[in-house]
Amino acid sequence: MKNKTIAAWLAFLGGPLGLHRFYLYGAGDMLGWLLPVPTALGLYGIERLQQWGQDDQLSWLLIPLLGFTMAGCALCAIIYGLMPPEKWNARFNRSAAPDAPPGRTNWFTVFAVTTSLLVGAGVLLASIAYSLQHYFEYQVREGRKISQEN
């Protein structure tokens, strides 16, 4: 039986590695195997930023992948946590009664949803701000190059 609270915490804590997908759908889930790719690319972007500095264009393209993956997994945790028990059990525990305990919401589920909302929103906004800041700084540098040529 798949527990809603465990799935929400796995989506929040191990979502970028696909742990919630493996828990819910098994080891054959393709999306679960694909989730670590943007996570690894984002971590590689952080490594490039530390090595080459803030002017590395590839790093400011790669780092938001990690943030958007984390935010998407936090959203999955919120969706799992807020799913009604009847819908949860019908989807993930088909042989159980509609009001079976694994689909019920408890305080640990509420903490998972709240934490996912706080951290996910912060990570999403930080990723958007980081991307736009570096994009506009790049545009200004290119504009200065063009104006110096004239």
CSV table of C-alpha atoms in Angstrom, one decimal:
chain,number,residue,atom,x,y,z
A,1,MET,CA,0.0,0.0,0.0
A,2,LYS,CA,1.3,3.4,-1.0
A,3,ASN,CA,1.3,6.0,1.8
A,4,LYS,CA,0.5,9.6,0.9
A,5,THR,CA,2.7,11.1,3.6
A,6,ILE,CA,5.7,9.0,2.5
A,7,ALA,CA,5.1,9.9,-1.2
A,8,ALA,CA,4.9,13.7,-0.3
A,9,TRP,CA,8.2,13.6,1.7
A,10,LEU,CA,9.9,11.6,-1.0
A,11,ALA,CA,8.8,14.1,-3.6
A,12,PHE,CA,10.1,16.9,-1.5
A,13,LEU,CA,13.4,15.5,-0.3
A,14,GLY,CA,14.3,13.0,-3.0
A,15,GLY,CA,12.2,14.3,-5.9
A,16,PRO,CA,15.1,15.5,-8.0
A,17,LEU,CA,16.5,12.0,-7.9
A,18,GLY,CA,13.1,10.5,-8.9
A,19,LEU,CA,12.6,8.7,-5.5
A,20,HIS,CA,8.8,9.5,-5.3
A,21,ARG,CA,8.3,8.2,-8.8
A,22,PHE,CA,10.1,4.9,-8.0
A,23,TYR,CA,8.0,4.6,-4.8
A,24,LEU,CA,4.7,5.1,-6.6
A,25,TYR,CA,5.3,3.5,-10.0
A,26,GLY,CA,8.2,1.1,-9.5
A,27,ALA,CA,11.7,0.9,-10.9
A,28,GLY,CA,10.4,0.8,-14.5
A,29,ASP,CA,9.1,4.4,-14.4
A,30,MET,CA,10.9,6.3,-17.2
A,31,LEU,CA,10.3,9.8,-15.7
A,32,GLY,CA,11.9,8.6,-12.5
A,33,TRP,CA,15.0,7.7,-14.4
A,34,LEU,CA,15.0,11.0,-16.3
A,35,LEU,CA,14.6,13.3,-13.3
A,36,PRO,CA,18.3,13.0,-12.2
A,37,VAL,CA,19.4,14.4,-15.6
A,38,PRO,CA,18.4,18.1,-15.0
A,39,THR,CA,19.5,17.7,-11.4
A,40,ALA,CA,23.0,16.6,-12.4
A,41,LEU,CA,23.2,19.3,-15.1
A,42,GLY,CA,22.2,21.9,-12.5
A,43,LEU,CA,24.9,20.7,-10.1
A,44,TYR,CA,27.4,20.8,-12.9
A,45,GLY,CA,26.4,24.4,-13.5
A,46,ILE,CA,27.1,25.2,-9.9
A,47,GLU,CA,30.5,23.5,-10.2
A,48,ARG,CA,31.2,25.6,-13.3
A,49,LEU,CA,30.2,28.7,-11.5
A,50,GLN,CA,32.6,28.0,-8.7
A,51,GLN,CA,35.4,27.2,-11.1
A,52,TRP,CA,34.9,29.9,-13.8
A,53,GLY,CA,33.0,32.6,-12.0
A,54,GLN,CA,29.8,34.5,-12.7
A,55,ASP,CA,30.7,35.3,-16.3
A,56,ASP,CA,30.3,31.7,-17.4
A,57,GLN,CA,27.3,31.6,-19.7
A,58,LEU,CA,26.8,27.9,-19.6
A,59,SER,CA,26.5,27.9,-15.8
A,60,TRP,CA,23.7,30.4,-15.9
A,61,LEU,CA,21.9,28.2,-18.3
A,62,LEU,CA,22.4,25.0,-16.3
A,63,ILE,CA,21.8,26.2,-12.7
A,64,PRO,CA,18.1,27.0,-13.2
A,65,LEU,CA,17.5,23.4,-14.3
A,66,LEU,CA,18.3,22.3,-10.8
A,67,GLY,CA,16.0,25.0,-9.3
A,68,PHE,CA,13.1,24.2,-11.7
A,69,THR,CA,13.4,20.5,-11.1
A,70,MET,CA,13.4,21.1,-7.3
A,71,ALA,CA,10.4,23.4,-7.6
A,72,GLY,CA,8.5,20.9,-9.8
A,73,CYS,CA,9.1,18.1,-7.3
A,74,ALA,CA,7.9,20.4,-4.5
A,75,LEU,CA,4.8,20.9,-6.5
A,76,CYS,CA,4.3,17.1,-6.8
A,77,ALA,CA,4.7,16.9,-3.0
A,78,ILE,CA,2.0,19.5,-2.6
A,79,ILE,CA,-0.3,17.7,-5.0
A,80,TYR,CA,0.2,14.4,-3.3
A,81,GLY,CA,-0.4,15.9,0.1
A,82,LEU,CA,-3.6,17.7,-0.9
A,83,MET,CA,-5.1,14.7,-2.8
A,84,PRO,CA,-8.3,13.5,-1.1
A,85,PRO,CA,-8.0,10.0,0.5
A,86,GLU,CA,-10.6,8.5,-1.9
A,87,LYS,CA,-8.7,9.7,-5.0
A,88,TRP,CA,-5.4,8.7,-3.5
A,89,ASN,CA,-6.5,5.2,-2.8
A,90,ALA,CA,-8.3,4.8,-6.1
A,91,ARG,CA,-5.1,5.8,-7.9
A,92,PHE,CA,-2.4,4.2,-5.9
A,93,ASN,CA,-4.1,1.6,-3.7
A,94,ARG,CA,-6.7,0.1,-5.9
A,95,SER,CA,-7.4,-3.0,-3.7
A,96,ALA,CA,-7.9,-0.9,-0.6
A,97,ALA,CA,-11.1,0.8,0.7
A,98,PRO,CA,-11.6,4.4,-0.4
A,99,ASP,CA,-11.0,5.6,3.1
A,100,ALA,CA,-8.0,3.3,3.9
A,101,PRO,CA,-5.4,4.8,6.3
A,102,PRO,CA,-2.5,5.1,3.7
A,103,GLY,CA,-4.5,7.8,1.8
A,104,ARG,CA,-5.4,9.8,4.9
A,105,THR,CA,-3.8,13.2,5.7
A,106,ASN,CA,-2.0,13.6,9.0
A,107,TRP,CA,0.2,16.2,10.6
A,108,PHE,CA,3.3,14.8,8.9
A,109,THR,CA,1.5,15.3,5.5
A,110,VAL,CA,0.6,18.8,6.4
A,111,PHE,CA,4.3,19.5,7.3
A,112,ALA,CA,5.4,18.1,4.0
A,113,VAL,CA,3.0,20.3,2.1
A,114,THR,CA,3.9,23.4,4.1
A,115,THR,CA,7.6,22.8,3.8
A,116,SER,CA,7.3,22.0,0.1
A,117,LEU,CA,5.3,25.2,-0.5
A,118,LEU,CA,7.8,27.4,1.3
A,119,VAL,CA,11.0,25.9,-0.1
A,120,GLY,CA,9.6,25.2,-3.6
A,121,ALA,CA,8.3,28.8,-4.0
A,122,GLY,CA,11.7,30.2,-2.8
A,123,VAL,CA,13.7,28.0,-5.1
A,124,LEU,CA,11.4,28.8,-8.1
A,125,LEU,CA,11.7,32.6,-7.5
A,126,ALA,CA,15.4,32.4,-7.0
A,127,SER,CA,15.9,30.4,-10.2
A,128,ILE,CA,13.8,32.9,-12.2
A,129,ALA,CA,15.7,35.8,-10.7
A,130,TYR,CA,19.1,34.2,-11.3
A,131,SER,CA,18.2,33.5,-14.9
A,132,LEU,CA,16.8,36.9,-15.7
A,133,GLN,CA,19.6,38.7,-13.9
A,134,HIS,CA,22.2,36.9,-16.0
A,135,TYR,CA,20.3,37.2,-19.2
A,136,PHE,CA,19.9,41.0,-18.8
A,137,GLU,CA,23.5,41.5,-17.8
A,138,TYR,CA,24.5,39.6,-20.9
A,139,GLN,CA,22.3,41.8,-23.0
A,140,VAL,CA,23.8,44.9,-21.5
A,141,ARG,CA,27.3,43.7,-22.2
A,142,GLU,CA,26.4,42.9,-25.8
A,143,GLY,CA,24.8,46.2,-26.2
A,144,ARG,CA,27.9,48.0,-25.0
A,145,LYS,CA,30.0,46.0,-27.4
A,146,ILE,CA,27.7,47.1,-30.3
A,147,SER,CA,27.8,50.8,-29.2
A,148,GLN,CA,31.6,50.8,-28.9
A,149,GLU,CA,31.9,49.5,-32.5
A,150,ASN,CA,30.0,52.5,-33.8
